[in-house]
Coordinates of C-alpha atoms in Angstrom, one line a residue:
Chain A
M8 CA 31.7 251.3 -173.5
R9 CA 29.0 254.2 -173.2
P10 CA 25.8 252.9 -172.9
T11 CA 24.1 255.6 -171.2
I12 CA 25.2 258.3 -174.1
R13 CA 23.3 256.0 -176.6
L14 CA 20.5 255.6 -174.3
T15 CA 20.6 259.5 -174.0
A16 CA 20.6 259.9 -178.0
I17 CA 18.3 257.6 -178.4
A18 CA 15.7 259.2 -175.9
A19 CA 16.6 262.7 -177.4
C20 CA 15.7 261.3 -180.6
A21 CA 12.3 260.4 -179.7
V22 CA 12.0 264.1 -178.1
F23 CA 13.0 265.7 -181.3
A24 CA 10.8 263.3 -183.3
L25 CA 7.6 264.3 -180.9
A26 CA 8.5 267.9 -181.5
A27 CA 9.1 267.4 -185.3
A28 CA 5.8 266.0 -185.3
G29 CA 4.2 268.6 -184.1
C30 CA 4.3 268.2 -180.2
A31 CA 5.2 271.3 -177.8
K32 CA 8.4 270.9 -176.7
K33 CA 9.6 272.7 -173.7
A34 CA 11.7 275.3 -174.3
V35 CA 14.7 274.4 -172.0
Q36 CA 17.0 277.3 -172.9
T37 CA 14.7 280.0 -172.1
P38 CA 14.8 281.2 -168.5
P39 CA 11.1 280.5 -166.8
P40 CA 9.5 283.8 -166.3
P41 CA 9.4 285.4 -162.6
P42 CA 7.3 283.6 -160.1
T43 CA 4.1 284.9 -159.3
S44 CA 2.8 281.7 -156.6
T45 CA 2.0 283.1 -153.5
P46 CA 3.3 280.9 -150.6
D47 CA 2.4 283.1 -147.5
A48 CA 0.4 281.7 -144.8
G49 CA -3.4 281.8 -145.6
T50 CA -2.9 283.0 -149.3
V51 CA -3.7 280.5 -151.9
P52 CA -0.2 280.3 -154.1
T53 CA -1.2 281.5 -157.9
P54 CA 0.3 279.6 -160.8
A55 CA 3.4 280.9 -162.6
P56 CA 3.1 280.8 -166.3
T57 CA 4.3 277.8 -168.0
T58 CA 7.3 278.4 -170.0
P59 CA 6.2 278.8 -173.6
A60 CA 6.8 276.5 -175.9
T61 CA 9.0 277.0 -178.9
P62 CA 9.5 275.1 -181.9
P63 CA 13.2 273.8 -182.0
A64 CA 15.3 275.7 -184.2
T65 CA 14.8 275.5 -187.7
T66 CA 17.7 278.1 -189.4
P67 CA 18.9 277.1 -193.0
G68 CA 21.3 274.3 -192.7
A69 CA 20.4 273.4 -189.1
L70 CA 20.9 269.7 -188.0
T71 CA 18.2 267.4 -188.3
P72 CA 17.4 265.8 -184.8
A73 CA 18.9 262.5 -185.9
E74 CA 22.2 264.3 -187.0
A75 CA 22.3 266.0 -183.9
A76 CA 21.5 262.4 -182.1
A77 CA 24.7 261.4 -183.7
L78 CA 27.0 263.7 -183.4
V79 CA 26.5 263.9 -179.5
R80 CA 26.5 260.3 -179.4
G81 CA 30.3 260.6 -180.9
M82 CA 31.1 262.8 -178.0
Q83 CA 33.3 261.5 -174.9
T84 CA 32.0 261.1 -171.5
V85 CA 34.3 263.1 -169.4
Y86 CA 35.0 261.2 -165.6
F87 CA 35.8 263.1 -162.2
A88 CA 37.8 262.2 -159.1
L89 CA 35.7 261.9 -156.0
D90 CA 34.5 265.1 -154.7
S91 CA 36.3 266.9 -157.7
W92 CA 35.1 268.9 -160.3
S93 CA 38.7 269.7 -161.7
L94 CA 39.5 268.5 -165.4
D95 CA 42.9 266.0 -165.5
D96 CA 44.8 265.4 -168.8
G97 CA 42.4 262.6 -169.7
A98 CA 39.3 264.5 -169.3
R99 CA 40.9 267.8 -171.2
A100 CA 41.9 265.3 -174.3
A101 CA 38.1 264.0 -174.3
L102 CA 36.7 267.6 -174.3
D103 CA 39.4 268.9 -176.8
A104 CA 37.8 266.2 -179.4
N105 CA 34.2 267.3 -178.2
A106 CA 35.4 270.6 -178.9
R107 CA 36.2 269.8 -182.4
V108 CA 32.9 268.5 -183.3
L109 CA 30.9 271.3 -181.6
R110 CA 33.4 273.8 -184.1
D111 CA 32.7 271.4 -186.8
N112 CA 29.0 271.9 -186.4
A113 CA 28.2 275.5 -185.6
S114 CA 24.3 274.6 -185.4
L115 CA 24.6 272.1 -182.7
S116 CA 23.1 273.2 -179.3
I117 CA 24.1 270.8 -176.4
T118 CA 22.9 270.0 -172.8
V119 CA 25.9 269.2 -170.5
E120 CA 24.7 267.0 -167.8
G121 CA 26.6 266.9 -164.4
H122 CA 26.4 263.4 -162.9
C123 CA 27.9 262.0 -159.4
D124 CA 28.6 258.7 -157.5
E125 CA 26.0 257.8 -154.7
R126 CA 27.8 258.6 -151.7
G127 CA 26.8 262.1 -149.7
T128 CA 23.3 263.7 -149.8
V129 CA 21.2 264.4 -152.9
E130 CA 21.6 268.2 -152.2
Y131 CA 25.4 268.1 -152.0
N132 CA 25.7 266.0 -155.1
Q133 CA 23.3 268.2 -157.0
A134 CA 25.7 271.0 -156.5
L135 CA 28.8 268.9 -157.2
G136 CA 27.2 267.7 -160.3
E137 CA 26.4 271.3 -161.4
K138 CA 30.3 272.1 -160.8
R139 CA 31.2 269.6 -163.0
A140 CA 29.0 270.8 -166.0
E141 CA 29.9 274.2 -165.8
A142 CA 33.7 273.3 -165.9
V143 CA 33.1 271.5 -169.1
K144 CA 31.0 273.9 -170.3
Q145 CA 34.0 276.7 -169.2
Y146 CA 36.4 274.7 -170.9
F147 CA 34.5 275.0 -174.3
A148 CA 33.8 278.2 -174.0
D149 CA 37.6 278.9 -173.6
A150 CA 38.1 276.6 -176.6
G151 CA 35.8 279.0 -178.4
I152 CA 32.4 277.8 -178.5
A153 CA 29.7 280.2 -177.9
M154 CA 27.9 279.8 -174.5
S155 CA 24.5 280.4 -176.1
R156 CA 25.1 277.0 -177.5
M157 CA 25.3 275.3 -174.2
V158 CA 23.1 274.8 -170.7
T159 CA 24.2 272.9 -168.0
V160 CA 21.4 270.1 -166.0
S161 CA 22.8 268.5 -163.1
Y162 CA 21.6 265.3 -161.6
G163 CA 23.4 265.0 -158.8
K164 CA 23.7 261.3 -157.9
E165 CA 20.1 260.5 -159.0
R166 CA 20.8 258.7 -162.6
P167 CA 24.0 256.7 -162.1
S168 CA 25.1 255.0 -165.4
D169 CA 26.5 252.0 -163.2
E170 CA 24.1 250.7 -160.2
G171 CA 26.6 249.2 -158.9
H172 CA 27.7 250.0 -155.2
D173 CA 31.8 249.7 -155.3
D174 CA 34.9 251.8 -156.4
A175 CA 34.3 250.9 -160.1
A176 CA 30.9 252.0 -160.5
W177 CA 31.2 255.0 -158.7
A178 CA 34.0 255.5 -160.9
K179 CA 31.9 255.4 -163.8
N180 CA 29.0 257.7 -162.1
R181 CA 31.2 260.6 -161.5
R182 CA 30.8 262.3 -165.1
A183 CA 29.7 264.8 -167.3
E184 CA 28.1 263.6 -170.5
F185 CA 25.9 265.3 -173.3
S186 CA 22.6 265.5 -175.2
P187 CA 21.7 267.8 -178.0
R188 CA 19.2 270.4 -177.3
Chain B
M19 CA 20.5 267.9 -122.3
R20 CA 20.2 268.4 -118.3
S21 CA 21.7 266.2 -116.5
R22 CA 18.9 264.7 -113.7
P23 CA 20.7 262.3 -111.1
A24 CA 17.2 261.5 -109.5
P25 CA 15.0 261.7 -112.3
A26 CA 12.1 259.8 -110.6
L27 CA 12.6 261.5 -107.7
L28 CA 12.4 264.7 -109.0
A29 CA 9.6 263.8 -111.5
L30 CA 7.9 263.4 -108.3
A31 CA 8.5 266.2 -106.3
L32 CA 7.7 268.5 -109.5
L33 CA 4.2 266.5 -109.6
T34 CA 3.7 267.6 -106.0
L35 CA 4.6 270.8 -106.4
A36 CA 2.2 271.1 -109.4
V37 CA -0.8 269.7 -107.5
L38 CA -0.3 271.9 -104.9
A39 CA -0.2 275.1 -107.2
S40 CA -3.6 275.7 -107.9
A41 CA -2.8 278.3 -109.9
Q42 CA -1.5 276.0 -112.6
P43 CA -4.0 275.6 -115.5
S44 CA -3.1 272.1 -115.4
E45 CA -3.4 270.2 -112.2
V46 CA -0.7 267.6 -112.7
R47 CA 2.6 269.0 -114.7
I48 CA 5.8 266.9 -114.9
D49 CA 8.9 268.8 -116.8
L50 CA 10.3 266.3 -119.3
Q51 CA 13.2 267.1 -121.3
S52 CA 14.1 264.6 -124.3
G53 CA 15.1 261.5 -123.3
A54 CA 17.1 262.7 -119.9
A55 CA 14.3 262.0 -117.5
E56 CA 12.5 258.7 -116.7
R57 CA 9.5 257.9 -118.7
L58 CA 6.0 258.0 -117.2
R59 CA 3.9 254.7 -116.9
I60 CA 0.3 255.1 -118.5
R61 CA -2.5 252.2 -118.9
C62 CA -4.5 252.4 -121.8
E63 CA -8.0 250.6 -121.5
S64 CA -9.8 249.8 -124.1
F65 CA -12.4 253.0 -125.2
T66 CA -16.1 251.6 -124.8
A67 CA -17.8 251.3 -128.2
A68 CA -21.2 252.5 -128.7
G69 CA -22.7 252.2 -131.8
D70 CA -23.0 249.6 -134.7
R71 CA -20.2 247.6 -136.1
T72 CA -18.3 250.0 -137.2
A73 CA -18.0 251.5 -134.2
R74 CA -16.3 248.1 -132.2
V75 CA -14.3 247.7 -135.2
T76 CA -13.0 251.3 -135.1
S77 CA -12.7 251.3 -131.6
V78 CA -10.4 248.7 -131.4
E79 CA -7.9 250.2 -133.5
A80 CA -8.5 253.4 -131.9
D81 CA -6.9 251.9 -128.6
E82 CA -4.0 250.5 -130.7
V83 CA -3.5 254.4 -132.3
L84 CA -3.8 255.9 -129.0
A85 CA -1.3 253.5 -127.5
A86 CA 1.2 253.8 -129.9
D87 CA 1.4 257.5 -130.0
L88 CA 1.8 257.7 -126.3
A89 CA 4.4 254.8 -126.5
H90 CA 6.2 256.8 -129.3
S91 CA 5.9 259.9 -127.7
P92 CA 9.4 259.9 -125.7
V93 CA 7.4 260.9 -122.6
F94 CA 5.7 257.5 -121.8
R95 CA 6.6 253.6 -121.3
V96 CA 3.0 252.0 -122.5
Q97 CA 1.2 249.3 -120.6
R98 CA -2.4 247.8 -123.1
A99 CA -5.1 246.7 -121.1
W100 CA -5.8 244.3 -124.0
N101 CA -1.5 242.6 -123.8
E102 CA -0.7 243.4 -120.4
R103 CA 1.7 240.4 -121.0
A104 CA 3.9 242.7 -122.9
S105 CA 4.6 245.1 -119.9
A106 CA 4.8 242.9 -117.2
G107 CA 6.0 244.2 -113.9
L108 CA 5.1 247.9 -114.8
V109 CA 3.1 249.3 -112.2
P110 CA 1.3 252.4 -114.2
Q111 CA 0.8 256.0 -112.9
F112 CA -1.9 257.1 -114.8
V113 CA -4.7 255.6 -116.7
T114 CA -6.4 256.5 -120.0
S115 CA -10.0 255.1 -121.2
G116 CA -12.6 256.8 -123.2
R117 CA -15.7 256.2 -124.5
W118 CA -16.1 255.8 -128.6
Q119 CA -19.2 256.4 -130.2
V120 CA -20.3 256.2 -134.0
T121 CA -23.2 258.0 -135.2
G122 CA -23.9 257.7 -139.3
A123 CA -20.4 259.3 -140.5
T124 CA -19.6 260.8 -137.1
V125 CA -17.4 259.5 -134.4
R126 CA -17.4 261.1 -131.0
L127 CA -14.5 260.3 -128.3
T128 CA -14.9 261.3 -124.8
G129 CA -11.4 260.6 -123.5
E130 CA -10.3 260.4 -120.1
L131 CA -7.0 260.2 -118.2
R132 CA -6.6 259.8 -114.6
E133 CA -4.1 259.3 -112.3
L134 CA -3.4 256.3 -110.1
P135 CA -3.8 254.8 -107.5
G136 CA -6.5 257.2 -106.3
K137 CA -8.2 257.3 -110.0
Q138 CA -8.4 261.3 -109.5
V139 CA -9.5 262.2 -113.6
V140 CA -6.6 264.6 -114.7
L141 CA -8.2 265.3 -118.0
T142 CA -11.8 264.9 -119.5
R143 CA -12.3 265.8 -123.4
T144 CA -14.6 265.4 -126.2
Y145 CA -14.2 265.3 -129.8
R146 CA -16.3 265.1 -132.6
G147 CA -15.2 264.3 -136.0
A148 CA -16.0 262.6 -139.5
L149 CA -15.6 258.9 -139.3
T150 CA -13.5 259.0 -142.1
D151 CA -11.1 260.8 -140.4
W152 CA -11.4 259.2 -136.8
R153 CA -7.3 258.8 -136.5
R154 CA -7.2 262.6 -136.1
L155 CA -9.6 262.3 -132.8
V156 CA -7.1 259.9 -131.5
H157 CA -3.9 261.9 -132.2
Q158 CA -5.6 265.0 -130.5
F159 CA -6.6 262.8 -127.6
A160 CA -2.7 261.6 -127.6
D161 CA -1.4 265.2 -127.5
D162 CA -3.7 266.6 -125.2
I163 CA -2.6 264.2 -122.8
V164 CA 1.1 264.8 -123.3
L165 CA 0.2 268.6 -122.8
Q166 CA -1.6 267.9 -119.6
L167 CA 1.5 266.2 -118.3
T168 CA 4.5 267.8 -119.7
G169 CA 3.2 271.5 -120.3
E170 CA 3.7 271.1 -124.0
S171 CA 1.7 269.4 -126.6
G172 CA 2.5 265.9 -128.3
V173 CA 3.2 265.8 -131.8
A174 CA 1.1 262.8 -133.0
S175 CA -0.8 265.0 -135.1
S176 CA 1.7 266.3 -137.1
R177 CA 2.7 264.9 -140.4
I178 CA 5.7 263.9 -142.2
A179 CA 6.6 264.5 -146.1
Y180 CA 8.7 262.5 -147.8
I181 CA 9.7 261.2 -151.1
V182 CA 9.1 257.7 -152.7
K183 CA 11.4 256.2 -155.2
Q184 CA 9.9 254.3 -158.0
G185 CA 12.1 252.8 -160.3
R186 CA 13.8 256.0 -162.0
D187 CA 11.6 258.5 -160.6
K188 CA 10.5 260.1 -157.1
E189 CA 7.6 261.3 -156.0
L190 CA 6.8 263.7 -152.6
W191 CA 4.3 261.9 -150.4
V192 CA 2.8 262.7 -147.3
M193 CA 1.8 260.5 -144.1
D194 CA 0.7 260.9 -140.3
A195 CA 3.8 260.9 -138.3
D196 CA 2.5 257.7 -137.4
G197 CA 2.9 256.4 -140.9
H198 CA -0.8 255.9 -141.3
A199 CA -2.6 257.6 -144.1
A200 CA -0.1 258.0 -146.8
R201 CA -0.6 259.3 -149.8
A202 CA 1.3 260.7 -153.1
L203 CA 1.1 264.4 -153.7
T204 CA 2.8 264.2 -157.2
S205 CA 2.6 261.5 -160.0
D206 CA 4.7 263.5 -162.8
R207 CA 7.3 260.4 -163.3
S208 CA 10.0 263.1 -162.6
L209 CA 12.2 263.8 -159.5
A210 CA 11.0 265.4 -156.5
Q211 CA 13.8 266.1 -154.0
S212 CA 14.4 267.8 -150.4
P213 CA 10.7 268.9 -149.2
S214 CA 10.1 271.2 -146.5
W215 CA 7.4 273.2 -144.7
A216 CA 6.1 276.2 -144.3
P217 CA 6.1 277.4 -140.6
D218 CA 2.3 277.2 -140.2
G219 CA 1.8 273.5 -142.1
S220 CA 0.1 275.0 -145.3
L221 CA 2.3 274.5 -147.6
L222 CA 5.0 272.1 -148.9
L223 CA 8.5 273.5 -150.6
F224 CA 10.2 270.8 -153.0
T225 CA 12.6 271.0 -155.7
S226 CA 11.1 269.1 -158.8
Y227 CA 12.6 268.5 -162.2
R228 CA 9.2 268.1 -163.5
G229 CA 9.6 271.6 -165.6
G230 CA 12.0 269.9 -167.7
A231 CA 14.7 272.6 -167.2
G232 CA 16.9 270.7 -164.6
P233 CA 16.0 271.6 -160.7
Q234 CA 13.6 273.8 -159.8
L235 CA 11.8 275.2 -156.6
W236 CA 7.9 274.2 -156.4
V237 CA 5.8 274.8 -153.8
M238 CA 2.3 273.0 -153.2
S239 CA -0.4 272.5 -150.9
P240 CA -1.0 269.1 -149.5
S241 CA -4.6 269.7 -149.7
D242 CA -4.7 270.5 -153.7
R243 CA -1.7 269.0 -154.7
R244 CA -1.4 271.7 -157.4
P245 CA 2.5 272.7 -158.1
F246 CA 3.1 276.3 -158.2
L247 CA 6.9 277.4 -159.9
V248 CA 8.5 279.4 -157.0
S249 CA 12.2 279.6 -158.9
G250 CA 13.1 278.4 -162.3
R251 CA 16.3 280.1 -162.7
P252 CA 19.0 278.8 -164.8
G253 CA 21.0 275.9 -163.0
L254 CA 20.1 274.8 -159.6
N255 CA 17.0 276.1 -157.6
T256 CA 17.0 273.4 -154.6
T257 CA 16.9 273.4 -151.1
G258 CA 14.5 275.8 -150.2
R259 CA 13.7 276.5 -146.5
Y260 CA 10.9 278.8 -145.5
A261 CA 12.2 281.2 -143.0
P262 CA 10.1 280.7 -139.6
D263 CA 7.9 284.2 -140.2
G264 CA 7.0 282.7 -143.4
Q265 CA 8.0 285.7 -145.5
S266 CA 11.1 285.0 -146.9
L267 CA 13.2 281.6 -147.8
V268 CA 16.7 280.4 -148.5
C269 CA 17.4 278.2 -151.2
T270 CA 20.7 277.4 -153.2
L271 CA 20.8 278.7 -156.7
S272 CA 23.8 278.6 -159.4
Q273 CA 22.4 281.5 -161.8
D274 CA 25.8 282.9 -161.1
G275 CA 27.7 280.1 -162.1
N276 CA 28.3 278.5 -158.9
A277 CA 26.2 277.0 -156.4
E278 CA 25.7 279.8 -153.6
L279 CA 23.0 280.3 -151.2
Y280 CA 20.3 283.2 -151.6
R281 CA 17.8 284.7 -150.1
L282 CA 14.3 284.9 -152.3
D283 CA 10.6 286.6 -150.8
A284 CA 8.4 284.0 -150.4
R285 CA 7.1 284.4 -153.8
G286 CA 10.6 283.4 -155.3
G287 CA 11.3 287.2 -156.3
S288 CA 14.0 289.4 -155.2
P289 CA 16.7 287.2 -154.7
R290 CA 19.4 288.7 -152.5
R291 CA 23.0 286.4 -152.3
L292 CA 23.9 285.5 -148.9
T293 CA 27.4 283.4 -149.6
N294 CA 30.3 284.2 -151.9
H295 CA 32.5 281.4 -152.5
R296 CA 34.0 279.6 -155.3
A297 CA 33.6 276.4 -153.5
I298 CA 29.6 274.8 -153.1
D299 CA 27.7 276.2 -150.4
T300 CA 23.9 274.4 -149.9
S301 CA 21.5 272.9 -147.6
P302 CA 20.7 275.9 -145.7
C303 CA 18.5 275.5 -142.5
W304 CA 17.3 278.5 -140.1
S305 CA 17.6 278.8 -136.5
P306 CA 14.0 279.1 -134.8
T307 CA 14.6 282.6 -134.2
G308 CA 15.5 283.5 -138.0
R309 CA 18.4 285.3 -137.5
E310 CA 21.2 282.5 -138.3
L311 CA 21.4 280.0 -141.0
A312 CA 23.3 276.6 -141.2
F313 CA 24.5 275.2 -144.3
T314 CA 27.1 272.8 -146.2
S315 CA 30.1 274.3 -147.5
D316 CA 33.1 272.3 -149.3
R317 CA 35.7 275.7 -148.7
S318 CA 37.5 273.9 -146.4
G319 CA 38.1 270.9 -149.2
T320 CA 35.6 268.4 -147.6
P321 CA 31.8 269.1 -146.8
Q322 CA 31.4 270.9 -143.6
V323 CA 28.4 272.5 -141.6
Y324 CA 28.8 276.6 -141.0
L325 CA 26.8 278.8 -139.7
M326 CA 26.5 282.7 -140.7
D327 CA 23.9 285.5 -139.8
S328 CA 20.8 285.3 -141.7
E329 CA 22.0 288.3 -144.0
G330 CA 25.1 286.7 -145.0
G331 CA 27.8 287.8 -142.3
N332 CA 29.7 286.2 -139.6
V333 CA 30.5 282.8 -141.6
R334 CA 32.1 280.5 -139.3
R335 CA 32.7 276.7 -139.0
L336 CA 30.1 274.8 -136.8
T337 CA 32.6 271.8 -135.3
Y338 CA 36.2 271.0 -135.8
D339 CA 35.6 267.7 -134.1
V340 CA 34.3 265.6 -137.4
T341 CA 36.0 265.7 -140.6
Y342 CA 33.1 265.4 -142.8
T343 CA 29.6 266.9 -142.0
D344 CA 26.3 267.7 -143.7
S345 CA 23.0 268.0 -144.0
P346 CA 22.2 270.1 -141.0
D347 CA 19.1 270.7 -139.2
W348 CA 18.3 273.3 -136.5
S349 CA 16.1 272.0 -133.5
P350 CA 13.0 273.8 -133.0
R351 CA 14.0 274.4 -129.2
G352 CA 17.3 276.2 -130.4
D353 CA 19.7 274.1 -128.4
R354 CA 20.9 271.6 -131.0
I355 CA 22.0 271.1 -134.6
V356 CA 21.6 267.7 -135.8
F357 CA 24.1 266.8 -139.3
V358 CA 25.6 263.9 -140.8
T359 CA 29.0 262.5 -140.4
R360 CA 30.8 260.4 -142.9
T361 CA 32.6 257.3 -141.2
D362 CA 34.7 254.6 -142.9
S363 CA 31.7 252.2 -143.5
G364 CA 28.4 254.8 -143.8
F365 CA 26.9 257.9 -142.2
D366 CA 26.3 258.5 -138.7
L367 CA 24.1 261.0 -137.2
Y368 CA 25.7 263.9 -134.4
T369 CA 24.0 266.3 -132.6
C370 CA 25.9 269.4 -131.0
R371 CA 25.1 273.0 -129.6
P372 CA 25.1 276.0 -131.9
D373 CA 28.6 277.1 -130.5
G374 CA 29.9 273.3 -131.6
T375 CA 30.6 272.2 -128.4
G376 CA 28.8 268.9 -127.1
A377 CA 29.1 267.0 -130.0
Q378 CA 27.4 263.7 -130.0
R379 CA 27.0 260.4 -132.2
V380 CA 23.0 259.9 -132.0
V381 CA 22.7 257.6 -134.8
A382 CA 25.0 255.2 -135.9
S383 CA 25.4 252.3 -138.6
G384 CA 24.7 252.0 -142.1
R385 CA 23.8 255.2 -144.2
N386 CA 21.8 257.3 -141.9
E387 CA 21.2 260.5 -143.9
N388 CA 18.6 263.8 -144.2
P389 CA 17.9 264.4 -140.3
R390 CA 15.0 266.3 -139.5
W391 CA 13.7 267.5 -136.2
S392 CA 9.8 266.7 -134.5
P393 CA 8.1 269.8 -134.2
D394 CA 8.8 269.1 -130.6
G395 CA 12.6 268.6 -130.9
R396 CA 12.2 265.4 -128.8
Q397 CA 12.9 263.2 -131.9
V398 CA 14.8 263.2 -135.2
V399 CA 13.2 261.4 -138.4
F400 CA 16.1 260.1 -140.8
T401 CA 17.1 258.4 -143.9
S402 CA 18.3 255.2 -143.4
D403 CA 19.5 251.6 -145.2
R404 CA 20.1 250.0 -141.7
D405 CA 17.6 247.1 -142.4
G406 CA 18.8 247.0 -146.3
Q407 CA 16.7 249.1 -147.8
E408 CA 16.3 252.7 -147.8
G409 CA 13.8 253.6 -145.3
L410 CA 12.6 256.1 -142.7
W411 CA 13.2 255.6 -138.7
I412 CA 12.9 257.8 -135.9
T413 CA 15.5 258.2 -133.0
D414 CA 14.6 259.6 -129.3
L415 CA 17.9 260.7 -129.2
D416 CA 18.5 258.4 -125.7
G417 CA 20.6 256.0 -127.6
S418 CA 17.6 253.7 -127.6
P419 CA 17.5 252.0 -131.0
P420 CA 15.7 254.0 -133.8
R421 CA 12.2 252.9 -134.8
K422 CA 11.5 252.4 -138.5
L423 CA 8.0 254.1 -139.9
D424 CA 6.1 251.7 -142.0
T425 CA 6.1 252.9 -145.3
G426 CA 3.8 250.0 -147.3
G427 CA 7.4 248.6 -148.6
R428 CA 7.8 251.9 -150.6
R429 CA 11.6 253.1 -150.9
A430 CA 11.0 255.8 -148.4
L431 CA 13.5 258.6 -148.3
S432 CA 14.4 262.5 -147.5
P433 CA 11.7 263.1 -144.7
A434 CA 10.7 266.4 -143.8
W435 CA 8.2 266.4 -140.3
S436 CA 5.9 269.3 -140.4
P437 CA 5.5 272.0 -137.7
R438 CA 2.5 271.3 -135.5
L439 CA -0.7 271.1 -137.4
P440 CA -4.1 272.5 -136.5
G441 CA -6.2 269.9 -134.3
V442 CA -9.5 268.9 -133.7
A443 CA -11.0 271.2 -131.4
A444 CA -12.6 269.6 -128.2
E445 CA -16.0 270.2 -127.1

């Protein structure tokens, strides 16, 4: 059961539907411009320019948002041991299957989300989640997937898939999952 | 902390000395180290209200605000004249009183501190302000009383920034140090995290997902509430802390593929990498001199607090006494570092000296996290679920039970205590 993936996919569908309807979508793949705020004492900070909105890629043969969402929904969540970002046999098997989806659909770009269980600080878990997402991204890259098709986001312990407070819940929450980009 | 074999006698001796030393700017002055000395006994008389009904109503509230400010500074034991039975047997050494005058939208407080038993006036001061800001006047009087008697201002006029959890969202809030006047600074239904103050108290640096591209560093002035992007590089942009001189900041970035500490200028530019290790490095904080940093790294296998020079050299582990340490914060006095340790059942708070010696547990029971010092280094505010729900608590570090801040039933976490803020000028 991967209820969170389905939720993520549904959310992604909604985002893409909005984007298709002409709403501006934040370009998550573009690094923000150099910051220009001025937090020195006595000076009012000036706003950094917001990230320019760019429409989703519309190259010929591109996947529709619904197709991308369906493909990502079929990708397997990867689980991790406590305080670890190493990929065990089960994780590698799941990622091999996911890599096939990415290879077979060259126009599919994804966000790799790193997640943690609730133990430890927000800040440490944020770094741990990034490690997990990066480990997955690197595994895909080693399997021949272009780096440009993947971005990582760490949610640390902020987005548990199981709200419980026991070993079973924590095991489900130490994970990397995927959303279409 | 210094040992004081006979604190009461010593305090009396210091008091006598201070009174004799006419060159002293304050006539009565008592040197107190946090938690170590016996508390001064002070009685609060009700203010005399002058004006309309508003004057009488706010005056009664102001009485309690002053008494609470004094009771919450780890300097005093307080006797309330309007509730003497609560402190039966307390023989006060000092007494406060005042005149509370409301004229239209203006309030004027003339506060007085007298020494007992002779009732000599130690301090008289008049403050004036907008009626809507009446609490600030009382907090300033409390801080001035502490200054008069200890040589160092109290912290009742400071504020605490924190995070409120609302469903899946987290918003940035700020309140007075006594928990009143709470208000939201963000309402973008995103994730705000890890607030910290500029050294002059004018700005709050925080992490937010509001930009839609993962965790980024933002800054805002609590007065105008407009967030500005400081660092939105690919990957993590988290745990920002301004240097004590406000000219630069330290934060966690993962733009090079791994969580490392970087120093940025105060605008967020010119990144300089400080750590270089395949492990996680995060949660940095400055020493008050700005010459050193404490941070969390799992380079030994589990999270541990390390120290290094502010340019990145001379990395060493803080303490070997505890097996899991995280979330350091350096006392503004420079003499202690507070941090989180993991236990079998939760997380405790410890402090130790910057050389790693003298580790002592200061808060236990439940999950106690995100400790941050008060601007006078006498107290620590932290997140805890010790009563069942995440909330904010303050410890005096003297073994007495921590007290909970009233956050109006909201789930509050990740506090950051402001520096001393510009106060209300006395007339």
